[in-house]
N, CA and C atoms as an extended XYZ file, in Angstrom:
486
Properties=species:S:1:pos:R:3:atomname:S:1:resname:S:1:resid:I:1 pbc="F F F"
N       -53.631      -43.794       -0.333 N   UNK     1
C       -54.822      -44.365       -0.935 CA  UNK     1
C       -54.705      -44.426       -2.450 C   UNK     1
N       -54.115      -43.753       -3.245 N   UNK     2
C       -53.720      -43.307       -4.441 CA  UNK     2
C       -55.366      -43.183       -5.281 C   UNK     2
N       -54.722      -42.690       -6.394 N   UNK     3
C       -55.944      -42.150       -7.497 CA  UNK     3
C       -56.816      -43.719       -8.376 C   UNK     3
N       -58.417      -43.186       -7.617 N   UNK     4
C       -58.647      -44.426       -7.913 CA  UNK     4
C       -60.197      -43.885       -9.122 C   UNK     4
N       -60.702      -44.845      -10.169 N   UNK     5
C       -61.214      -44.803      -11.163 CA  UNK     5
C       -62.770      -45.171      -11.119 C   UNK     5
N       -63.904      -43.947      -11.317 N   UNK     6
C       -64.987      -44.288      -10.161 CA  UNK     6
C       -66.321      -43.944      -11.960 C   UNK     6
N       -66.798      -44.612      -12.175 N   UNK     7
C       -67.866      -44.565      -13.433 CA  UNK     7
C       -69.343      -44.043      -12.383 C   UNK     7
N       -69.960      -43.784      -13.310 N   UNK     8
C       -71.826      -43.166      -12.996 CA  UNK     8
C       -72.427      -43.471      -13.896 C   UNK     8
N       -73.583      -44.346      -14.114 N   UNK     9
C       -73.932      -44.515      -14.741 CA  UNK     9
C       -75.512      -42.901      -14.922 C   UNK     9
N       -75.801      -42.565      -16.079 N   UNK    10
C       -76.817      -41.733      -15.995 CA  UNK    10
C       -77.879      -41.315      -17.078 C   UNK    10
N       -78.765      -40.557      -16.984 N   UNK    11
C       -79.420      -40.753      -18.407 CA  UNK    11
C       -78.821      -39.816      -19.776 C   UNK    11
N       -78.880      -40.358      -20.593 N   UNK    12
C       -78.236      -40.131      -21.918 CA  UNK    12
C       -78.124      -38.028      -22.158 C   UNK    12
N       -79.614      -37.856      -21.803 N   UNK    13
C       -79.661      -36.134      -21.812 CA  UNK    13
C       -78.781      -35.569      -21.028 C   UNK    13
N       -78.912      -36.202      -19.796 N   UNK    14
C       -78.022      -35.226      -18.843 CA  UNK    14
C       -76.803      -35.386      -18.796 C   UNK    14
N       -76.158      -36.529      -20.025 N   UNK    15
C       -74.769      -36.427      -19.909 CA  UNK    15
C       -74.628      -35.469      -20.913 C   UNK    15
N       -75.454      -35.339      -22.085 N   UNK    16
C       -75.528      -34.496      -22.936 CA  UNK    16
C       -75.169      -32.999      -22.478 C   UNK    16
N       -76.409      -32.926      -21.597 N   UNK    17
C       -76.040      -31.607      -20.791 CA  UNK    17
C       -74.631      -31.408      -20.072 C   UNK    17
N       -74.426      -32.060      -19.253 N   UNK    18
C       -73.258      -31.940      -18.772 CA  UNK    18
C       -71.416      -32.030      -19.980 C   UNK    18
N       -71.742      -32.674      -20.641 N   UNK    19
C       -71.073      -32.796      -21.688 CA  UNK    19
C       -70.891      -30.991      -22.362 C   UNK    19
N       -72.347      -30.418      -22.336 N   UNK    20
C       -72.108      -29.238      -23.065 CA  UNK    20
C       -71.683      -28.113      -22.068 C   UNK    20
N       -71.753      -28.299      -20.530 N   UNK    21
C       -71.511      -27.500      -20.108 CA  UNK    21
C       -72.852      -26.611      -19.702 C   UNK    21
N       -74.366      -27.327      -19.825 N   UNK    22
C       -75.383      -26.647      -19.353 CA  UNK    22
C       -75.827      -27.261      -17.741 C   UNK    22
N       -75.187      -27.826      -17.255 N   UNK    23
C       -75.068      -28.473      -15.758 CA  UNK    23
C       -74.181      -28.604      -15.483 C   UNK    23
N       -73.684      -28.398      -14.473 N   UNK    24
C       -72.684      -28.569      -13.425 CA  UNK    24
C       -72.461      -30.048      -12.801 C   UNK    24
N       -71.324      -30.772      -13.375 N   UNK    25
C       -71.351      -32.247      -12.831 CA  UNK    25
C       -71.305      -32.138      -11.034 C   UNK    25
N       -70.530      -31.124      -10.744 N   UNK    26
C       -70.309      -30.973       -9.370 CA  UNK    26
C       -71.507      -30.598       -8.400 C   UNK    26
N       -72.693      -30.114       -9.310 N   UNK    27
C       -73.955      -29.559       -8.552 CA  UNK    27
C       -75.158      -30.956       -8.538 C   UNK    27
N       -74.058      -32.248       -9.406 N   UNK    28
C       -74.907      -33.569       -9.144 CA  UNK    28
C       -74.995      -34.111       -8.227 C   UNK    28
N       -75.786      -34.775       -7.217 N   UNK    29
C       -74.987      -35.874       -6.049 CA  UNK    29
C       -74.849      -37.341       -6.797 C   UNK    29
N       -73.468      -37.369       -6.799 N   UNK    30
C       -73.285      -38.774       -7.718 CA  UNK    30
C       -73.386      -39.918       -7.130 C   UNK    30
N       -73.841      -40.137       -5.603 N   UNK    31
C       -74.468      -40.953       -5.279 CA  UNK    31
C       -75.580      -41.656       -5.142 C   UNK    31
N       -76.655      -40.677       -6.078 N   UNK    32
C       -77.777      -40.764       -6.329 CA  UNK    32
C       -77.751      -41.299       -7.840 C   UNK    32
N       -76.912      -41.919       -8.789 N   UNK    33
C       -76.554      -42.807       -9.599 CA  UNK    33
C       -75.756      -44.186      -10.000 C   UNK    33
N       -76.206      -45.122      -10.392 N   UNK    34
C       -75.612      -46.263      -10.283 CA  UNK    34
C       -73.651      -45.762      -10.841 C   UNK    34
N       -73.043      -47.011       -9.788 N   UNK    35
C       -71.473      -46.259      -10.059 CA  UNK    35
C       -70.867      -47.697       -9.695 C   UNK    35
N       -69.806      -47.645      -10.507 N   UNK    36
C       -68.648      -48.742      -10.221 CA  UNK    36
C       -67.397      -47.823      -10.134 C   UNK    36
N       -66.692      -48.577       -8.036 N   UNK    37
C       -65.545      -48.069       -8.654 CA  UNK    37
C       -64.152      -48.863       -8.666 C   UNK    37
N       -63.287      -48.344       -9.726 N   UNK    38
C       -62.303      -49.396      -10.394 CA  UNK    38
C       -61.072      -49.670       -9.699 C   UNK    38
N       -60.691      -48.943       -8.471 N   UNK    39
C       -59.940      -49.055       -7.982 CA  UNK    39
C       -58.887      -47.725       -8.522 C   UNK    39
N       -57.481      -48.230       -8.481 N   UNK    40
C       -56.427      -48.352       -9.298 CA  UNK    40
C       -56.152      -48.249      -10.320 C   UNK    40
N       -56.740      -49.416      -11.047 N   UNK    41
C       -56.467      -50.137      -11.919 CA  UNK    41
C       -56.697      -48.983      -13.765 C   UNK    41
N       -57.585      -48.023      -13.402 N   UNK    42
C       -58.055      -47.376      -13.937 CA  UNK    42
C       -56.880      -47.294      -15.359 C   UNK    42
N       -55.742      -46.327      -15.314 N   UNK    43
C       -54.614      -46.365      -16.761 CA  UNK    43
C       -54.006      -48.025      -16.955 C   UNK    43
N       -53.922      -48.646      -15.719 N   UNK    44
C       -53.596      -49.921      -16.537 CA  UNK    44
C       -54.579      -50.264      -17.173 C   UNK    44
N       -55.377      -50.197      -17.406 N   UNK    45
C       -56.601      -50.981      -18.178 CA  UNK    45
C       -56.768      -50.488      -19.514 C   UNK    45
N       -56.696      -49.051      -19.154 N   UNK    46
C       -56.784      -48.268      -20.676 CA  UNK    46
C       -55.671      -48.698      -21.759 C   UNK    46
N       -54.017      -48.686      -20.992 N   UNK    47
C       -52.862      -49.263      -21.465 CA  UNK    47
C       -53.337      -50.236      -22.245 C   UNK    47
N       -53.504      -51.304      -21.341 N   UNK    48
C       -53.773      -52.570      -21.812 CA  UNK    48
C       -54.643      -52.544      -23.167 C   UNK    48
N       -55.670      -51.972      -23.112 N   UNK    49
C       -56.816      -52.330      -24.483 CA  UNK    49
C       -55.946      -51.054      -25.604 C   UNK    49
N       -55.695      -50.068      -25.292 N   UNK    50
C       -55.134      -48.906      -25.767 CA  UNK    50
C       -53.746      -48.687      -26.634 C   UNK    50
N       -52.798      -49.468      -25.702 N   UNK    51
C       -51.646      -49.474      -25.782 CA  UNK    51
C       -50.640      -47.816      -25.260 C   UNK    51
N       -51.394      -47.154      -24.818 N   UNK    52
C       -51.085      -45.645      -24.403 CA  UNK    52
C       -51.792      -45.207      -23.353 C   UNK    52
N       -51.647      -44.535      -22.849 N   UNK    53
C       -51.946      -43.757      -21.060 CA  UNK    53
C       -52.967      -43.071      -21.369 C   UNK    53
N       -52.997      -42.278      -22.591 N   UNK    54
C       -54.511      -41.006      -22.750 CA  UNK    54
C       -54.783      -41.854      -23.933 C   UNK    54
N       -55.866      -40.871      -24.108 N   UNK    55
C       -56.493      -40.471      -25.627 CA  UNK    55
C       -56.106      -42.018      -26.672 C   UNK    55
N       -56.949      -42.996      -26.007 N   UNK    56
C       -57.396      -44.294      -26.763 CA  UNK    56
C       -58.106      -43.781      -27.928 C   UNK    56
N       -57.894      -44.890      -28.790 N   UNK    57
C       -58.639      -45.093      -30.258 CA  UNK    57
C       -59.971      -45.652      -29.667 C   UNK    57
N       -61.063      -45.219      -30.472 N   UNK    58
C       -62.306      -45.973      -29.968 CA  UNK    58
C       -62.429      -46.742      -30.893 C   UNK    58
N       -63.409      -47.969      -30.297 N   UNK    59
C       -64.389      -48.214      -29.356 CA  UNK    59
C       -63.576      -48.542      -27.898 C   UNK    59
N       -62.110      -48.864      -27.804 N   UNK    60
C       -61.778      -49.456      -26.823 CA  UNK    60
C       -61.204      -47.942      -26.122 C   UNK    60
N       -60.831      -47.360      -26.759 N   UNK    61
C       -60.752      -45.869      -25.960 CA  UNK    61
C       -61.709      -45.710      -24.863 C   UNK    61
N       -62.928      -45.663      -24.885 N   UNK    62
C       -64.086      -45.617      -24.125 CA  UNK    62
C       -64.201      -46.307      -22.721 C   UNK    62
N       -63.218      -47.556      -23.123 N   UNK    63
C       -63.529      -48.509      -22.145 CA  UNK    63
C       -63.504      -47.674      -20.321 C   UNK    63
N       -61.802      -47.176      -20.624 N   UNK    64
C       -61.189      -46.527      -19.727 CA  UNK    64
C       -61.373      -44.768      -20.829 C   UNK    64
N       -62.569      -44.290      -20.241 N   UNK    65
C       -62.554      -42.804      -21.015 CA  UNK    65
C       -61.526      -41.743      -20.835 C   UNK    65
N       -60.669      -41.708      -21.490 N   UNK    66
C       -59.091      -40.578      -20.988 CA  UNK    66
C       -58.952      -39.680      -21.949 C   UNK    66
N       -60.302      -39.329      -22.994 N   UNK    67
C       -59.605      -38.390      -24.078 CA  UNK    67
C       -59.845      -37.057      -23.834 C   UNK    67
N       -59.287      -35.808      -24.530 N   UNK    68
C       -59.280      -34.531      -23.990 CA  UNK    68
C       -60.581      -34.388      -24.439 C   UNK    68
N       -61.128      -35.063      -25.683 N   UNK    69
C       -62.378      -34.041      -26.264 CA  UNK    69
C       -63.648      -34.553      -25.442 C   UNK    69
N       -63.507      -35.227      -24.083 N   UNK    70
C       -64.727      -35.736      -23.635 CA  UNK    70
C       -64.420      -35.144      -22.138 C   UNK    70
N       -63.313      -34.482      -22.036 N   UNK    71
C       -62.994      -33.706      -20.679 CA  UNK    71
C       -64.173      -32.826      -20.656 C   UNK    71
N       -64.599      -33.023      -18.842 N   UNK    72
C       -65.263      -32.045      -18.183 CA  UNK    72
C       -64.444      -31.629      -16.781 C   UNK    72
N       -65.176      -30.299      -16.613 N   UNK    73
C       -64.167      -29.417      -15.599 CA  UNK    73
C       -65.278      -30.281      -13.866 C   UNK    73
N       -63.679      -31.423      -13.079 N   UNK    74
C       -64.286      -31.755      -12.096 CA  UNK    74
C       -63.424      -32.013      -11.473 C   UNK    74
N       -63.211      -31.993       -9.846 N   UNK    75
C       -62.055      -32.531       -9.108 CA  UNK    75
C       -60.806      -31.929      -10.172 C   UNK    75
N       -59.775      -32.422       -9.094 N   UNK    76
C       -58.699      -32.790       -9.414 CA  UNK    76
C       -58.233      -33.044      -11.007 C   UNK    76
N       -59.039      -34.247      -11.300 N   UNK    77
C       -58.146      -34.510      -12.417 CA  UNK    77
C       -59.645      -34.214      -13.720 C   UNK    77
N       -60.713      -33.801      -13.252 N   UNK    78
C       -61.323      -33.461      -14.610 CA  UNK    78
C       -62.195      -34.988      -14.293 C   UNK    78
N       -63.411      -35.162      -15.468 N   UNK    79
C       -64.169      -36.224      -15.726 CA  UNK    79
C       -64.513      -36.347      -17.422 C   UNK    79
N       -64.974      -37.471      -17.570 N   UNK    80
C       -65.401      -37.583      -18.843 CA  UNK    80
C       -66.482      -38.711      -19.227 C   UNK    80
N       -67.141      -37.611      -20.379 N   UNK    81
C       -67.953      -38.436      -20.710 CA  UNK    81
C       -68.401      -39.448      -21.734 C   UNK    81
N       -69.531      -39.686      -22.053 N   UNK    82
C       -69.571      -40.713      -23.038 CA  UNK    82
C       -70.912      -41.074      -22.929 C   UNK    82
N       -71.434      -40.959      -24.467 N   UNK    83
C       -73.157      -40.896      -24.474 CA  UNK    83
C       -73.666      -42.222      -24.794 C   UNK    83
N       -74.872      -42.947      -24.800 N   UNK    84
C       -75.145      -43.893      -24.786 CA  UNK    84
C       -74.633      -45.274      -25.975 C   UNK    84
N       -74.512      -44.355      -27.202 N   UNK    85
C       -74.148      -45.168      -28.567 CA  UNK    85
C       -72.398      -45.384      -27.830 C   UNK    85
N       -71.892      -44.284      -27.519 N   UNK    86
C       -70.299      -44.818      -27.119 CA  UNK    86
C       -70.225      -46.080      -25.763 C   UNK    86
N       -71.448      -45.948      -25.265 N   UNK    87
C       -71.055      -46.923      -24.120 CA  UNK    87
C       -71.391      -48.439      -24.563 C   UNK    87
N       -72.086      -48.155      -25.467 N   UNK    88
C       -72.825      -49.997      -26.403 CA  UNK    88
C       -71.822      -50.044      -27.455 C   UNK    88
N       -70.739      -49.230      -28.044 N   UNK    89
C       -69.779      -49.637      -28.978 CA  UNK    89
C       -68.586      -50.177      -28.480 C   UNK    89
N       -68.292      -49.554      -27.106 N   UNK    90
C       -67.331      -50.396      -25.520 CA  UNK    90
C       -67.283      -51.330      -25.654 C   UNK    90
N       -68.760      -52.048      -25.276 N   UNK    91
C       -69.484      -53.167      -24.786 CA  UNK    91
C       -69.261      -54.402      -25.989 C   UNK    91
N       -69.595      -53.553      -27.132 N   UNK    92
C       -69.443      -54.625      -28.171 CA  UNK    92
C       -68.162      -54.836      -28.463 C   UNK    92
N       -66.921      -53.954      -28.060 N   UNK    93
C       -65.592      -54.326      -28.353 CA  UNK    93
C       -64.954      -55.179      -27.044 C   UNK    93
N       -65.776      -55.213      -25.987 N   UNK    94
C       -65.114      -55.567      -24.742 CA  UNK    94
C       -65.492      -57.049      -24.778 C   UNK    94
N       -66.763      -57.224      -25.355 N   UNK    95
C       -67.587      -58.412      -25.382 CA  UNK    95
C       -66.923      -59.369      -26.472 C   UNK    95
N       -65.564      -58.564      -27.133 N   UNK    96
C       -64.777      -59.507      -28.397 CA  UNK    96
C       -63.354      -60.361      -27.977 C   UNK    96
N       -63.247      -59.439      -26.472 N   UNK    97
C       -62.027      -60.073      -25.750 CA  UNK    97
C       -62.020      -60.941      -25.090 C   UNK    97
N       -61.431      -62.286      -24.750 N   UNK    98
C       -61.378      -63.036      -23.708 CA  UNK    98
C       -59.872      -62.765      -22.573 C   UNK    98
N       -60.037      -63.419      -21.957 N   UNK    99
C       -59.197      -63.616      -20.965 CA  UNK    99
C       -57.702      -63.969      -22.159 C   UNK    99
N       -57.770      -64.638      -22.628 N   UNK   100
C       -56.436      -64.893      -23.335 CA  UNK   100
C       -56.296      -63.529      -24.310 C   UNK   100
N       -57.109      -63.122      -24.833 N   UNK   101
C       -56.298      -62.030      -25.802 CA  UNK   101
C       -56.214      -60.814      -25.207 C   UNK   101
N       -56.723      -60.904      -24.292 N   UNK   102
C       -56.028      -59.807      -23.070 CA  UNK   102
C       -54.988      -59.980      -22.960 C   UNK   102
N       -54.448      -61.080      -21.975 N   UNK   103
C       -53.013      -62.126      -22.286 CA  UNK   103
C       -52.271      -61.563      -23.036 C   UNK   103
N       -52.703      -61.591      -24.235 N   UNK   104
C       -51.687      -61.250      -25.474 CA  UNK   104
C       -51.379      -60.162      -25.404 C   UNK   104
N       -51.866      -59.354      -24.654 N   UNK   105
C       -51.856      -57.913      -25.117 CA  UNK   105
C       -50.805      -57.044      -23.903 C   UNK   105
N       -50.900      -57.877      -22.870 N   UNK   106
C       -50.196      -57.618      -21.508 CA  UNK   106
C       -48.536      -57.452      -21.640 C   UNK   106
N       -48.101      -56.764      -21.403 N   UNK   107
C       -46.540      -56.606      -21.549 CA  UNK   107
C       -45.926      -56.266      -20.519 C   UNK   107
N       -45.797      -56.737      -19.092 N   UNK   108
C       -45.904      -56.417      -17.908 CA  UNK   108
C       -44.486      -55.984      -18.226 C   UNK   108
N       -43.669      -56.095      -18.375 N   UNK   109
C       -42.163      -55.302      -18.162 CA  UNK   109
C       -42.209      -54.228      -18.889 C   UNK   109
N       -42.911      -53.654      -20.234 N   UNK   110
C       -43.331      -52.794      -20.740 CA  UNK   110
C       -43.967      -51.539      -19.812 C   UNK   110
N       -44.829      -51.944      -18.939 N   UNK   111
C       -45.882      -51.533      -18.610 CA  UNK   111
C       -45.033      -50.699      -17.522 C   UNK   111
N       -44.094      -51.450      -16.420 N   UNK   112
C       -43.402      -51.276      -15.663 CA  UNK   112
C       -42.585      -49.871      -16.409 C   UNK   112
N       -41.673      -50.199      -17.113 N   UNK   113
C       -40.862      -49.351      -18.131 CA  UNK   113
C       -41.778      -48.050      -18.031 C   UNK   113
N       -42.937      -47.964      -19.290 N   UNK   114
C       -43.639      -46.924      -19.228 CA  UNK   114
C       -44.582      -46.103      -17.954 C   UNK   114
N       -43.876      -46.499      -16.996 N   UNK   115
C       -44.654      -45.975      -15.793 CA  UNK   115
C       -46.141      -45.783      -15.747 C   UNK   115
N       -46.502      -46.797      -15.690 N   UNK   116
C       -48.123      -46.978      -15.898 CA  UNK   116
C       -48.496      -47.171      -14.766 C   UNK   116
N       -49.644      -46.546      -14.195 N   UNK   117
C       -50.208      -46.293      -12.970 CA  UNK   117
C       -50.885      -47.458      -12.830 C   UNK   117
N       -51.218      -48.435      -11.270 N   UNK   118
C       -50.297      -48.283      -10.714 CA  UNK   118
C       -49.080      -48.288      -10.327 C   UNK   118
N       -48.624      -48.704      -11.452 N   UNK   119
C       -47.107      -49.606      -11.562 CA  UNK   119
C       -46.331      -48.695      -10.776 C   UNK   119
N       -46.158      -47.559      -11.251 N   UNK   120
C       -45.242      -46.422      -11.526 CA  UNK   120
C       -45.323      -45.789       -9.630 C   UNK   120
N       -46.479      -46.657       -8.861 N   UNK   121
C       -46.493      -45.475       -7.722 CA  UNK   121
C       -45.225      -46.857       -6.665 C   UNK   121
N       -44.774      -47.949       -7.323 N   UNK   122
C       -43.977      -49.030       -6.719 CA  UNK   122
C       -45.110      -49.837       -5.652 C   UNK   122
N       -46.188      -49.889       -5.912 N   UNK   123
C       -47.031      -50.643       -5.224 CA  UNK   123
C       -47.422      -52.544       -5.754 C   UNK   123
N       -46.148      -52.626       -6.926 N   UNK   124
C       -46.273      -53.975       -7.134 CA  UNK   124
C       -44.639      -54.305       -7.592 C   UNK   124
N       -44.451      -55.459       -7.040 N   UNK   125
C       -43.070      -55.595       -7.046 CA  UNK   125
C       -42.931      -56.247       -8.419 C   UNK   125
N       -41.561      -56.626       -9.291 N   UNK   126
C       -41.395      -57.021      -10.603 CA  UNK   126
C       -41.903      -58.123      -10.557 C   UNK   126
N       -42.014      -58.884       -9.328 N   UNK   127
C       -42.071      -60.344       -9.523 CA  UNK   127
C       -43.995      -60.770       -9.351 C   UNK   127
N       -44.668      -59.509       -9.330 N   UNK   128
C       -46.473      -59.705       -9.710 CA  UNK   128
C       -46.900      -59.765      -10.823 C   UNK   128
N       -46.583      -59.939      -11.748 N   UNK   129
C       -46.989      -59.755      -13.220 CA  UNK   129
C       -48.509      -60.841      -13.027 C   UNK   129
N       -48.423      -61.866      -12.762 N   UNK   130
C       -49.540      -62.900      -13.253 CA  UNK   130
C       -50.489      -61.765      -11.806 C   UNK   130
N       -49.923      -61.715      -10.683 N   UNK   131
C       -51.225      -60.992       -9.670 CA  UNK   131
C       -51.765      -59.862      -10.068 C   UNK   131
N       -50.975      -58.841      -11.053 N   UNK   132
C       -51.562      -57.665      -11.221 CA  UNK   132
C       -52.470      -57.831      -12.738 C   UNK   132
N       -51.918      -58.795      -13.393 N   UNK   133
C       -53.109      -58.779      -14.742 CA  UNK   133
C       -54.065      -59.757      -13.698 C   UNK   133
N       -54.221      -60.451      -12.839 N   UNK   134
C       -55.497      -61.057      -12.011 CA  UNK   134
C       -56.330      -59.686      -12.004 C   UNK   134
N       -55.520      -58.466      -11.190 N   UNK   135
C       -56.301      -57.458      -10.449 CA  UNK   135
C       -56.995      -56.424      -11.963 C   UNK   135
N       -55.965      -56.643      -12.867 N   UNK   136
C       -56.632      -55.640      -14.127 CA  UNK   136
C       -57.790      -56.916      -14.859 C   UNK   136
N       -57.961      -57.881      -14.822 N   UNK   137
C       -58.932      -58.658      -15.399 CA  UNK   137
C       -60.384      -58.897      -14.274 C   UNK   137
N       -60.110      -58.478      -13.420 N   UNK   138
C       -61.205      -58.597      -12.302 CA  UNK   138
C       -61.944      -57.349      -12.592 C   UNK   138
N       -61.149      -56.413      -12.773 N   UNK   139
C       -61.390      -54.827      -12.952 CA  UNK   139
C       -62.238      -54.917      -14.640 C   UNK   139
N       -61.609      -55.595      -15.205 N   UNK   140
C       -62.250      -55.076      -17.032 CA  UNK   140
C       -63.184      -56.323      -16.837 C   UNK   140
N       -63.736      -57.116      -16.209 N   UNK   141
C       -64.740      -57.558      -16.470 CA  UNK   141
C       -65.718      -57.151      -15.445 C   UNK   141
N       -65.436      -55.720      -14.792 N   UNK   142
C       -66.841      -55.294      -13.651 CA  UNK   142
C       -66.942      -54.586      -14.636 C   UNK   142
N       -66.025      -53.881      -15.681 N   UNK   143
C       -66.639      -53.039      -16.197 CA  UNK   143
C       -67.475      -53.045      -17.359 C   UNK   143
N       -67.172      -54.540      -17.798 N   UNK   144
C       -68.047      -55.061      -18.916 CA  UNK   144
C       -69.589      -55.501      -18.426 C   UNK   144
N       -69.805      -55.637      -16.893 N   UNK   145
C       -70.586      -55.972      -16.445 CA  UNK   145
C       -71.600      -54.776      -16.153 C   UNK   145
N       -70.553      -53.685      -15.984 N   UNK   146
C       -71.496      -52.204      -15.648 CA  UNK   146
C       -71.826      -51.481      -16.722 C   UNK   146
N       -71.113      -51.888      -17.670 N   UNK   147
C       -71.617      -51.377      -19.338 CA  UNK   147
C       -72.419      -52.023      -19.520 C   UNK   147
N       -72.510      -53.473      -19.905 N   UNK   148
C       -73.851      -54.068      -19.894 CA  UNK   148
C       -75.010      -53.541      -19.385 C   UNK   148
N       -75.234      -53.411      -18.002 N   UNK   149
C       -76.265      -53.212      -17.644 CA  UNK   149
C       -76.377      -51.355      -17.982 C   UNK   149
N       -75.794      -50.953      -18.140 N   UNK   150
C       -75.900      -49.432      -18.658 CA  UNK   150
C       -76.316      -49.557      -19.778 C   UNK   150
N       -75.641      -49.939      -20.843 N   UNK   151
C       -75.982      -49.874      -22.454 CA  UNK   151
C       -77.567      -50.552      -22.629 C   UNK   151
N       -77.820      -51.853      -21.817 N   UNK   152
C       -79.558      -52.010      -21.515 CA  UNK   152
C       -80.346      -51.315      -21.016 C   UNK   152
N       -79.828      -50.125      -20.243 N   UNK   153
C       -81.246      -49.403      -19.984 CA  UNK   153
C       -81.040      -48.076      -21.273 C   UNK   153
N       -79.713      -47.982      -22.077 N   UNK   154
C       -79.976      -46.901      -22.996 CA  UNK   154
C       -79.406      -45.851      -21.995 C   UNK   154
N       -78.464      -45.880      -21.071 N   UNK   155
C       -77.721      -44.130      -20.570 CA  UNK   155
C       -76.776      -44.337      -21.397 C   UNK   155
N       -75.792      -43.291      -20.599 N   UNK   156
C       -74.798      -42.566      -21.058 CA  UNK   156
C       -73.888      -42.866      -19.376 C   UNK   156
N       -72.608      -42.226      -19.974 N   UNK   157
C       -71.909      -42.369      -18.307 CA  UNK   157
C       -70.664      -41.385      -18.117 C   UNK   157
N       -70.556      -41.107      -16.664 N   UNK   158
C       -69.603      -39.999      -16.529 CA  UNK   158
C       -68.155      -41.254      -15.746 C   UNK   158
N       -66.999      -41.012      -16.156 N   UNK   159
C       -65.722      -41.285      -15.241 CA  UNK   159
C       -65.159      -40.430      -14.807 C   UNK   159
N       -64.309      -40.403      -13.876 N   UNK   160
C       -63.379      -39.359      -13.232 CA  UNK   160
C       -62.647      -40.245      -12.345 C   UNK   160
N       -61.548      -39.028      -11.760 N   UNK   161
C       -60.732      -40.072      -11.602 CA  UNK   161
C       -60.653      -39.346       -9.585 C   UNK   161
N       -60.236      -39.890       -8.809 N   UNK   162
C       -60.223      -39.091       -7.321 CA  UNK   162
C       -59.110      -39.824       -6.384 C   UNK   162
């Protein structure tokens, strides 16, 4: 099934809280919050806007949240957060990209090289490059779509990865 990239949308305090460690993300039911999930696609995406696997530069850091200083203790691989001003500074950097300067930014033999998930688990052969930036552009525009409607009601949001 491999490790796939799952957002919550929630209100701004309680990421606060959870952020500080005065709630337990695990004592949430996170199905009782709006959630997109990304598949896969999750480090290619970050790659892509990032140019690196962790710890993006913001605003586009955020997009795909991977930095240590927003780590919370969850699952497997940990979660992270990001309070309402970081999810509308996303939005406004995501809202600057089109489909072509994404394009530009794509280095599919690169990507391959640097073992970028999913690349790296051999679930796309050399010869997908145009199918797998399809599957990472389908992916960064749900998520521009779920920031949107997040950054309009004013939350905050948790990612993790499962």
């Amino acid at each position: 099934m491999g490790m796939r990239g799952y957002y919550f949308a929630m209100d701004d305090k309680l990421v606060q809280q959870i952020a500080a460690g005065d709630i337990a993300l695990k004592s949430l039911k996170i199905d009782d919050y709006p959630g997109l999930d990304i598949d896969r696609s999750w480090e290619a995406i970050h790659y892509l806007l990032c140019g690196d696997i962790s710890d993006g530069e913001p605003p586009l850091g955020y997009v795909v949240p991977l930095t240590s200083d927003k780590g919370i203790d969850f699952g497997s691989f940990g979660a992270f957060s990001l309070r309402a001003e970081q999810v509308a500074a996303a939005l406004q950097a995501m809202s600057e990209l089109d489909e072509a300067q994404l394009r530009l930014r794509y280095d599919f033999p690169v990507m391959l090289k640097e073992e970028v998930y999913p690349l790296e688990a051999g679930i796309v052969s050399d010869e997908d490059a145009d199918e797998f930036f399809a599957y990472m552009l389908q992916h960064f525009n749900e998520i521009r779509r779920f920031y949107s409607q997040t950054a309009a009601e004013g939350k905050g949001l948790i990612f993790y990865i499962f």
